[in-house]
Tab-separated table of C-alpha atoms and ligand atoms in Angstrom:
chain	number	residue	atom	x	y	z
X	1	UNK	CA	0.000	0.000	0.000
X	2	UNK	CA	0.979	3.618	-0.491
X	3	UNK	CA	0.057	5.442	2.720
X	4	UNK	CA	-0.028	9.129	3.672
X	5	UNK	CA	0.443	9.861	7.370
X	6	UNK	CA	-0.316	13.444	8.378
X	7	UNK	CA	1.521	14.434	11.540
X	8	UNK	CA	4.089	11.849	10.407
X	9	UNK	CA	6.924	13.605	12.260
X	10	UNK	CA	5.002	13.643	15.525
X	11	UNK	CA	5.091	11.199	18.423
X	12	UNK	CA	2.394	8.791	17.200
X	13	UNK	CA	2.839	9.577	13.500
X	14	UNK	CA	6.524	8.656	13.522
X	15	UNK	CA	5.839	5.327	15.257
X	16	UNK	CA	3.191	4.628	12.616
X	17	UNK	CA	5.689	5.422	9.828
X	18	UNK	CA	8.005	2.787	11.321
X	19	UNK	CA	5.246	0.188	11.522
X	20	UNK	CA	3.957	0.687	7.983
X	21	UNK	CA	7.497	0.580	6.556
X	22	UNK	CA	8.241	-2.592	8.525
X	23	UNK	CA	5.132	-4.182	7.029
X	24	UNK	CA	6.460	-3.421	3.546
X	25	UNK	CA	4.270	-0.438	2.676
X	26	UNK	CA	5.325	2.849	1.109
X	27	UNK	CA	4.941	5.833	3.424
X	28	UNK	CA	4.601	9.542	2.766
X	29	UNK	CA	4.850	11.524	6.013
X	30	UNK	CA	3.433	15.046	6.031
X	31	UNK	CA	4.018	17.515	8.855
X	32	UNK	CA	4.332	21.280	9.271
X	33	UNK	CA	6.694	20.668	12.193
X	34	UNK	CA	5.002	23.056	14.615
X	35	UNK	CA	4.887	20.360	17.264
X	36	UNK	CA	6.451	17.468	15.316
X	37	UNK	CA	10.179	17.168	14.664
X	38	UNK	CA	12.328	15.642	11.935
X	39	UNK	CA	14.382	14.123	14.780
X	40	UNK	CA	11.587	11.544	15.050
X	41	UNK	CA	12.004	10.408	11.439
X	42	UNK	CA	15.697	11.166	10.893
X	43	UNK	CA	16.478	7.433	10.937
X	44	UNK	CA	14.188	7.012	7.900
X	45	UNK	CA	16.029	9.531	5.714
X	46	UNK	CA	17.104	7.808	2.512
X	47	UNK	CA	14.760	4.842	3.036
X	48	UNK	CA	13.602	3.888	-0.452
X	49	UNK	CA	9.933	3.581	0.532
X	50	UNK	CA	9.800	6.732	2.669
X	51	UNK	CA	9.184	10.362	1.717
X	52	UNK	CA	8.746	13.398	3.937
X	53	UNK	CA	6.792	16.473	2.850
X	54	UNK	CA	6.835	19.608	4.984
X	55	UNK	CA	3.320	20.923	4.530
X	56	UNK	CA	0.465	22.341	6.570
X	57	UNK	CA	-2.461	19.962	6.052
X	58	UNK	CA	-4.958	22.818	6.455
X	59	UNK	CA	-3.866	24.031	2.992
X	60	UNK	CA	-4.682	22.276	-0.281
X	61	UNK	CA	-2.760	19.002	-0.488
X	62	UNK	CA	-1.234	17.750	-3.701
X	63	UNK	CA	0.129	14.215	-3.822
X	64	UNK	CA	1.265	12.764	-7.119
X	65	UNK	CA	0.173	9.197	-7.916
X	66	UNK	CA	-2.139	6.761	-6.164
X	67	UNK	CA	-2.826	6.510	-2.440
X	68	UNK	CA	-4.384	3.513	-0.691
X	69	UNK	CA	-4.773	4.959	2.789
X	70	UNK	CA	-4.573	8.261	4.643
X	71	UNK	CA	-3.996	8.341	8.390
X	72	UNK	CA	-4.837	11.789	9.720
X	73	UNK	CA	-2.708	12.218	12.850
X	74	UNK	CA	-1.735	15.880	12.531
X	75	UNK	CA	-2.692	17.985	15.560
X	76	UNK	CA	-1.198	19.640	18.596
X	77	UNK	CA	-2.062	17.070	21.237
X	78	UNK	CA	-0.976	18.199	24.671
X	79	UNK	CA	-3.034	20.647	26.738
X	80	UNK	CA	-0.080	23.072	26.867
X	81	UNK	CA	0.254	22.935	23.077
X	82	UNK	CA	-3.355	23.590	22.382
X	83	UNK	CA	-3.503	26.379	24.933
X	84	UNK	CA	-0.614	28.007	23.059
X	85	UNK	CA	-1.878	27.081	19.588
X	86	UNK	CA	-5.680	27.275	19.912
X	87	UNK	CA	-6.382	28.453	16.357
X	88	UNK	CA	-4.007	25.952	14.728
X	89	UNK	CA	-5.598	23.201	16.829
X	90	UNK	CA	-9.075	24.132	15.629
X	91	UNK	CA	-7.865	24.521	12.048
X	92	UNK	CA	-6.100	21.179	11.784
X	93	UNK	CA	-9.078	19.324	13.279
X	94	UNK	CA	-11.544	21.116	11.026
X	95	UNK	CA	-9.876	22.369	7.818
X	96	UNK	CA	-7.111	19.760	7.954
X	97	UNK	CA	-9.597	16.928	8.280
X	98	UNK	CA	-11.611	18.389	5.406
X	99	UNK	CA	-8.552	18.584	3.132
X	100	UNK	CA	-7.386	15.086	4.062
X	101	UNK	CA	-10.874	13.673	3.455
X	102	UNK	CA	-11.070	15.479	0.116
X	103	UNK	CA	-7.785	13.869	-0.861
X	104	UNK	CA	-9.064	10.439	0.253
X	105	UNK	CA	-12.152	10.902	-1.886
X	106	UNK	CA	-10.102	11.971	-4.894
X	107	UNK	CA	-7.656	9.062	-4.541
X	108	UNK	CA	-10.321	6.559	-3.452
X	109	UNK	CA	-8.146	5.891	-0.432
X	110	UNK	CA	-9.248	4.564	2.939
X	111	UNK	CA	-9.231	7.316	5.582
X	112	UNK	CA	-8.429	6.840	9.266
X	113	UNK	CA	-9.022	9.683	11.713
X	114	UNK	CA	-7.025	9.969	14.927
X	115	UNK	CA	-9.723	11.039	17.353
X	116	UNK	CA	-9.425	11.137	21.108
X	117	UNK	CA	-10.845	10.248	24.475
X	118	UNK	CA	-11.231	14.036	24.832
X	119	UNK	CA	-14.462	13.744	22.835
X	120	UNK	CA	-15.837	12.383	26.138
X	121	UNK	CA	-14.742	15.579	27.946
X	122	UNK	CA	-15.060	15.388	31.743
X	123	UNK	CA	-17.053	12.157	31.540
X	124	UNK	CA	-20.162	11.462	33.570
X	125	UNK	CA	-20.050	7.797	32.548
X	126	UNK	CA	-17.222	5.558	33.716
X	127	UNK	CA	-15.497	3.775	32.033
X	128	UNK	CA	-16.261	5.367	28.672
X	129	UNK	CA	-17.821	3.224	25.931
X	130	UNK	CA	-17.988	4.492	22.340
X	131	UNK	CA	-21.745	4.966	22.731
X	132	UNK	CA	-21.227	7.743	25.324
X	133	UNK	CA	-21.753	11.204	23.772
X	134	UNK	CA	-19.479	13.009	26.207
X	135	UNK	CA	-19.570	16.030	28.484
X	136	UNK	CA	-17.550	18.759	26.806
X	137	UNK	CA	-17.371	22.463	27.581
X	138	UNK	CA	-17.165	24.062	24.124
X	139	UNK	CA	-15.847	27.395	25.414
X	140	UNK	CA	-13.332	26.126	27.991
X	141	UNK	CA	-9.578	26.183	27.273
X	142	UNK	CA	-9.614	22.503	26.287
X	143	UNK	CA	-12.626	23.072	24.020
X	144	UNK	CA	-10.400	23.943	21.049
X	145	UNK	CA	-9.077	20.403	20.955
X	146	UNK	CA	-12.195	18.548	22.079
X	147	UNK	CA	-14.532	20.327	19.688
X	148	UNK	CA	-12.093	20.171	16.770
X	149	UNK	CA	-11.927	16.405	17.183
X	150	UNK	CA	-15.701	16.121	17.582
X	151	UNK	CA	-16.118	18.152	14.391
X	152	UNK	CA	-13.492	15.938	12.703
X	153	UNK	CA	-15.519	12.843	13.610
X	154	UNK	CA	-18.698	14.445	12.243
X	155	UNK	CA	-16.894	15.434	9.032
X	156	UNK	CA	-15.479	11.930	8.648
X	157	UNK	CA	-18.934	10.356	9.006
X	158	UNK	CA	-20.378	12.909	6.554
X	159	UNK	CA	-17.759	11.983	3.925
X	160	UNK	CA	-18.509	8.350	4.589
X	161	UNK	CA	-22.282	8.721	4.301
X	162	UNK	CA	-22.480	11.367	1.613
X	163	UNK	CA	-19.437	10.608	-0.555
X	164	UNK	CA	-19.017	6.910	0.253
X	165	UNK	CA	-15.427	7.350	1.479
X	166	UNK	CA	-14.187	4.276	3.322
X	167	UNK	CA	-13.462	5.676	6.799
X	168	UNK	CA	-12.242	4.594	10.248
X	169	UNK	CA	-12.162	6.515	13.537
X	170	UNK	CA	-9.888	5.639	16.442
X	171	UNK	CA	-10.492	7.288	19.830
X	172	UNK	CA	-7.061	7.348	21.411
X	173	UNK	CA	-6.624	7.392	25.197
X	174	UNK	CA	-3.482	8.753	26.931
X	175	UNK	CA	-0.506	7.195	25.162
X	176	UNK	CA	3.148	7.379	26.104
X	177	UNK	CA	6.535	6.124	25.014
X	178	UNK	CA	9.825	7.139	23.440
X	179	UNK	CA	9.683	10.210	21.159
X	180	UNK	CA	7.132	12.041	23.277
X	181	UNK	CA	8.247	15.620	23.413
X	182	UNK	CA	10.224	16.345	26.549
X	183	UNK	CA	8.579	19.716	26.928
X	184	UNK	CA	5.069	19.044	25.711
X	185	UNK	CA	3.808	19.608	29.237
X	186	UNK	CA	2.012	16.312	29.644
X	187	UNK	CA	2.206	14.346	32.804
X	188	UNK	CA	4.392	11.523	31.480
X	189	UNK	CA	7.324	13.614	30.149
X	190	UNK	CA	6.976	16.115	33.009
X	191	UNK	CA	7.198	13.498	35.750
X	192	UNK	CA	9.933	11.432	34.091
X	193	UNK	CA	12.106	14.488	33.388
X	194	UNK	CA	11.573	15.849	36.900
X	195	UNK	CA	12.362	12.477	38.463
X	196	UNK	CA	15.512	11.970	36.370
X	197	UNK	CA	16.745	15.408	37.402
X	198	UNK	CA	16.061	14.529	41.029
X	199	UNK	CA	13.390	17.222	41.323
X	200	UNK	CA	9.995	17.115	43.024
X	201	UNK	CA	7.122	15.960	40.816
X	202	UNK	CA	4.473	18.648	40.203
X	203	UNK	CA	0.988	17.314	40.829
X	204	UNK	CA	-1.797	19.604	39.602
X	205	UNK	CA	-4.777	19.609	41.950
X	206	UNK	CA	-4.965	16.985	44.691
X	207	UNK	CA	-3.729	14.174	42.436
X	208	UNK	CA	-6.967	12.193	42.809
X	209	UNK	CA	-7.840	12.629	39.113
X	210	UNK	CA	-7.282	9.445	37.121
X	211	UNK	CA	-5.821	8.564	33.744
X	212	UNK	CA	-5.352	5.256	31.944
X	213	UNK	CA	-2.004	5.114	30.173
X	214	UNK	CA	-1.213	2.923	27.202
X	215	UNK	CA	2.186	2.175	25.775
X	216	UNK	CA	2.721	3.365	22.211
X	217	UNK	CA	3.272	-0.099	20.673
X	218	UNK	CA	-0.226	-1.138	21.817
X	219	UNK	CA	-1.737	1.947	20.193
X	220	UNK	CA	0.105	1.300	16.929
X	221	UNK	CA	-1.141	-2.293	16.865
X	222	UNK	CA	-4.722	-1.133	17.486
X	223	UNK	CA	-4.565	1.467	14.714
X	224	UNK	CA	-3.071	-1.052	12.294
X	225	UNK	CA	-5.817	-3.580	13.012
X	226	UNK	CA	-8.541	-0.949	12.777
X	227	UNK	CA	-7.350	0.225	9.364
X	228	UNK	CA	-7.647	-3.313	8.008
X	229	UNK	CA	-10.987	-4.029	9.739
X	230	UNK	CA	-14.447	-3.191	8.454
X	231	UNK	CA	-15.464	-1.064	11.437
X	232	UNK	CA	-16.650	2.374	10.343
X	233	UNK	CA	-17.848	3.642	13.726
X	234	UNK	CA	-15.389	4.892	16.373
X	235	UNK	CA	-13.291	2.403	18.337
X	236	UNK	CA	-11.581	3.177	21.671
X	237	UNK	CA	-7.930	2.185	21.837
X	238	UNK	CA	-6.471	2.514	25.307
X	239	UNK	CA	-5.261	0.574	28.314
X	240	UNK	CA	-7.994	0.157	30.967
X	241	UNK	CA	-5.417	0.119	33.774
X	242	UNK	CA	-6.494	3.245	35.676
X	243	UNK	CA	-4.269	5.198	38.081
X	244	UNK	CA	-4.657	8.385	40.073
X	245	UNK	CA	-2.056	11.004	39.172
X	246	UNK	CA	-0.668	10.634	42.699
X	247	UNK	CA	-0.244	6.865	42.198
X	248	UNK	CA	1.386	7.548	38.852
X	249	UNK	CA	3.845	9.966	40.491
X	250	UNK	CA	4.741	7.325	43.080
X	251	UNK	CA	5.414	4.738	40.366
X	252	UNK	CA	7.663	7.128	38.415
X	253	UNK	CA	9.593	8.013	41.565
X	254	UNK	CA	9.990	4.344	42.422
X	255	UNK	CA	11.226	3.323	38.958
X	256	UNK	CA	13.699	6.214	38.794
X	257	UNK	CA	14.694	5.882	42.457
X	258	UNK	CA	13.838	9.524	42.995
X	259	UNK	CA	13.387	10.135	46.691
X	260	UNK	CA	12.440	13.816	46.586
X	261	UNK	CA	8.663	13.316	46.505
X	262	UNK	CA	5.966	15.578	45.082
X	263	UNK	CA	4.529	19.045	45.352
X	264	UNK	CA	0.891	20.032	44.837
X	265	UNK	CA	0.030	22.941	42.545
X	266	UNK	CA	-3.203	24.502	41.330
X	267	UNK	CA	-5.079	22.575	38.649
X	268	UNK	CA	-4.009	23.684	35.195
X	269	UNK	CA	-7.592	24.326	34.067
X	270	UNK	CA	-10.937	23.789	35.695
X	271	UNK	CA	-11.919	21.498	32.811
X	272	UNK	CA	-9.226	18.950	33.692
X	273	UNK	CA	-11.176	15.663	33.478
X	274	UNK	CA	-11.590	13.966	36.873
X	275	UNK	CA	-11.551	10.435	35.510
X	276	UNK	CA	-10.706	8.664	32.297
X	277	UNK	CA	-10.750	4.966	31.489
X	278	UNK	CA	-11.507	3.271	28.189
X	279	UNK	CA	-14.145	0.598	27.811
X	280	UNK	CA	-12.382	-1.586	25.241
X	281	UNK	CA	-15.059	-4.259	24.765
X	282	UNK	CA	-15.562	-3.151	21.180
X	283	UNK	CA	-11.848	-3.251	20.284
X	284	UNK	CA	-11.643	-6.740	21.796
X	285	UNK	CA	-14.664	-7.867	19.836
X	286	UNK	CA	-14.157	-6.335	16.396
X	287	UNK	CA	-10.342	-6.148	16.281
X	288	UNK	CA	-9.365	-8.968	18.640
X	289	UNK	CA	-7.191	-6.293	20.239
X	290	UNK	CA	-6.182	-5.757	23.853
X	291	UNK	CA	-3.128	-4.009	25.299
X	292	UNK	CA	-0.047	-6.133	26.025
X	293	UNK	CA	2.205	-3.710	27.884
X	294	UNK	CA	1.534	-2.705	31.487
X	295	UNK	CA	2.207	0.793	32.780
X	296	UNK	CA	5.348	-0.313	34.636
X	297	UNK	CA	6.699	-2.252	31.640
X	298	UNK	CA	6.010	0.719	29.379
X	299	UNK	CA	7.742	3.100	31.773
X	300	UNK	CA	10.780	0.830	31.900
X	301	UNK	CA	11.000	1.154	28.109
X	302	UNK	CA	10.402	4.913	28.170
X	303	UNK	CA	12.554	6.183	31.052
X	304	UNK	CA	15.883	5.224	29.378
X	305	UNK	CA	14.840	7.108	26.244
X	306	UNK	CA	14.143	10.263	28.252
X	307	UNK	CA	17.449	9.840	30.104
X	308	UNK	CA	19.324	9.744	26.791
X	309	UNK	CA	17.338	12.697	25.481
X	310	UNK	CA	18.188	14.779	28.566
X	311	UNK	CA	21.839	13.780	28.271
X	312	UNK	CA	21.884	14.659	24.576
X	313	UNK	CA	20.641	18.126	25.485
X	314	UNK	CA	23.227	18.471	28.219
X	315	UNK	CA	20.490	18.656	30.872
X	316	UNK	CA	21.652	15.645	32.866
H	1	LIG	N1	-0.594	16.741	35.470
H	1	LIG	C1	0.087	16.892	36.669
H	1	LIG	N2	1.380	17.348	36.641
H	1	LIG	C2	2.024	17.672	35.484
H	1	LIG	C3	1.318	17.521	34.251
H	1	LIG	C4	0.008	17.053	34.294
H	1	LIG	O1	-0.437	16.600	37.758
H	1	LIG	O2	3.206	18.099	35.549
H	1	LIG	C5	-1.968	16.196	35.510
H	1	LIG	C6	-2.988	17.011	34.731
H	1	LIG	O3	-3.552	18.041	35.526
H	1	LIG	C7	-4.009	15.952	34.352
H	1	LIG	C8	-3.175	14.681	34.199
H	1	LIG	O4	-1.940	14.948	34.877
H	1	LIG	O5	-4.935	15.761	35.383
H	1	LIG	C9	-2.885	14.312	32.767
H	1	LIG	O6	-2.451	15.447	32.095
H	1	LIG	P1	-1.835	15.434	30.619
H	1	LIG	O7	-1.353	16.815	30.333
H	1	LIG	O8	-0.844	14.349	30.496
H	1	LIG	O9	-3.011	15.091	29.609
H	1	LIG	P2	-4.612	15.040	29.668
H	1	LIG	O10	-4.925	13.631	29.973
H	1	LIG	O11	-5.125	15.975	30.741
H	1	LIG	O12	-5.035	15.455	28.315
């Protein structure tokens, strides 16, 4: 297959490039590099089945030749990023999805949208099944991301129903692993970097809010299976192992042997979801998928990467 991956130089996009190349496909990665980095795909330079195009997916896309699939993964994805880049976040979810769908229609390619557990907002149903419509504040600081992704899902279904485009939607829950940006402000890079530097871990709020973290290889496997399945409606891909942020901080400190502890700070925004846990019954049923990597195992694979990254930058 010849596959276009938007956001291909980002955290998830670059892991997907690796997977599709390993499976023998041809990959075109597109990224405007506002939050992605060519560092993530540098090892693919010169690969005969890999091309990188620096382009903003919200503008008209021209790709020469056939395409079999488009994976739309371009978007700022951490709360800090979308607080700093609110308009770009809205544009890539709305205009970018429109352009990528238009290209899929033109090329008769299958289209897969990277959606998010954020469509569930601060959920009133726990754990969250795909049938839950969510509890999102459209005008809150996180609304730019949540609503852009909700619009993107609506646009994807409209192209499917109206234009007959073959579409897939994955709702991605918190994912971590090597190549996450050190400074993207999310809890995983923040805590690991703080712990490796021997600093206190900054917990926002009282640390009782929960998240369910999946390791990146599980996400990639889920996306790969979804693309080749027949499921048009959204599918949650996430690890149901749920931890409070305080528990998560304790695990990071334990694995890095950081004895300094934690400090409590004000919540970043009042819309910070209190709980989040995927119901993955559907993924199990239609994809035969379930996560393989536990939080601790995933952290043991991730911490060394962050250590090297900090050393490379002369920060350790
Ligand atoms: N968080 C924290 N300390 C940090 C960064 C984040 O306590 O240094 C909390 C944050 O308030 C949220 C959770 O960790 O409740 C997960 O935040 P993240 O930015 O990773 O992503 P989110 O799941 O909120 O989109």
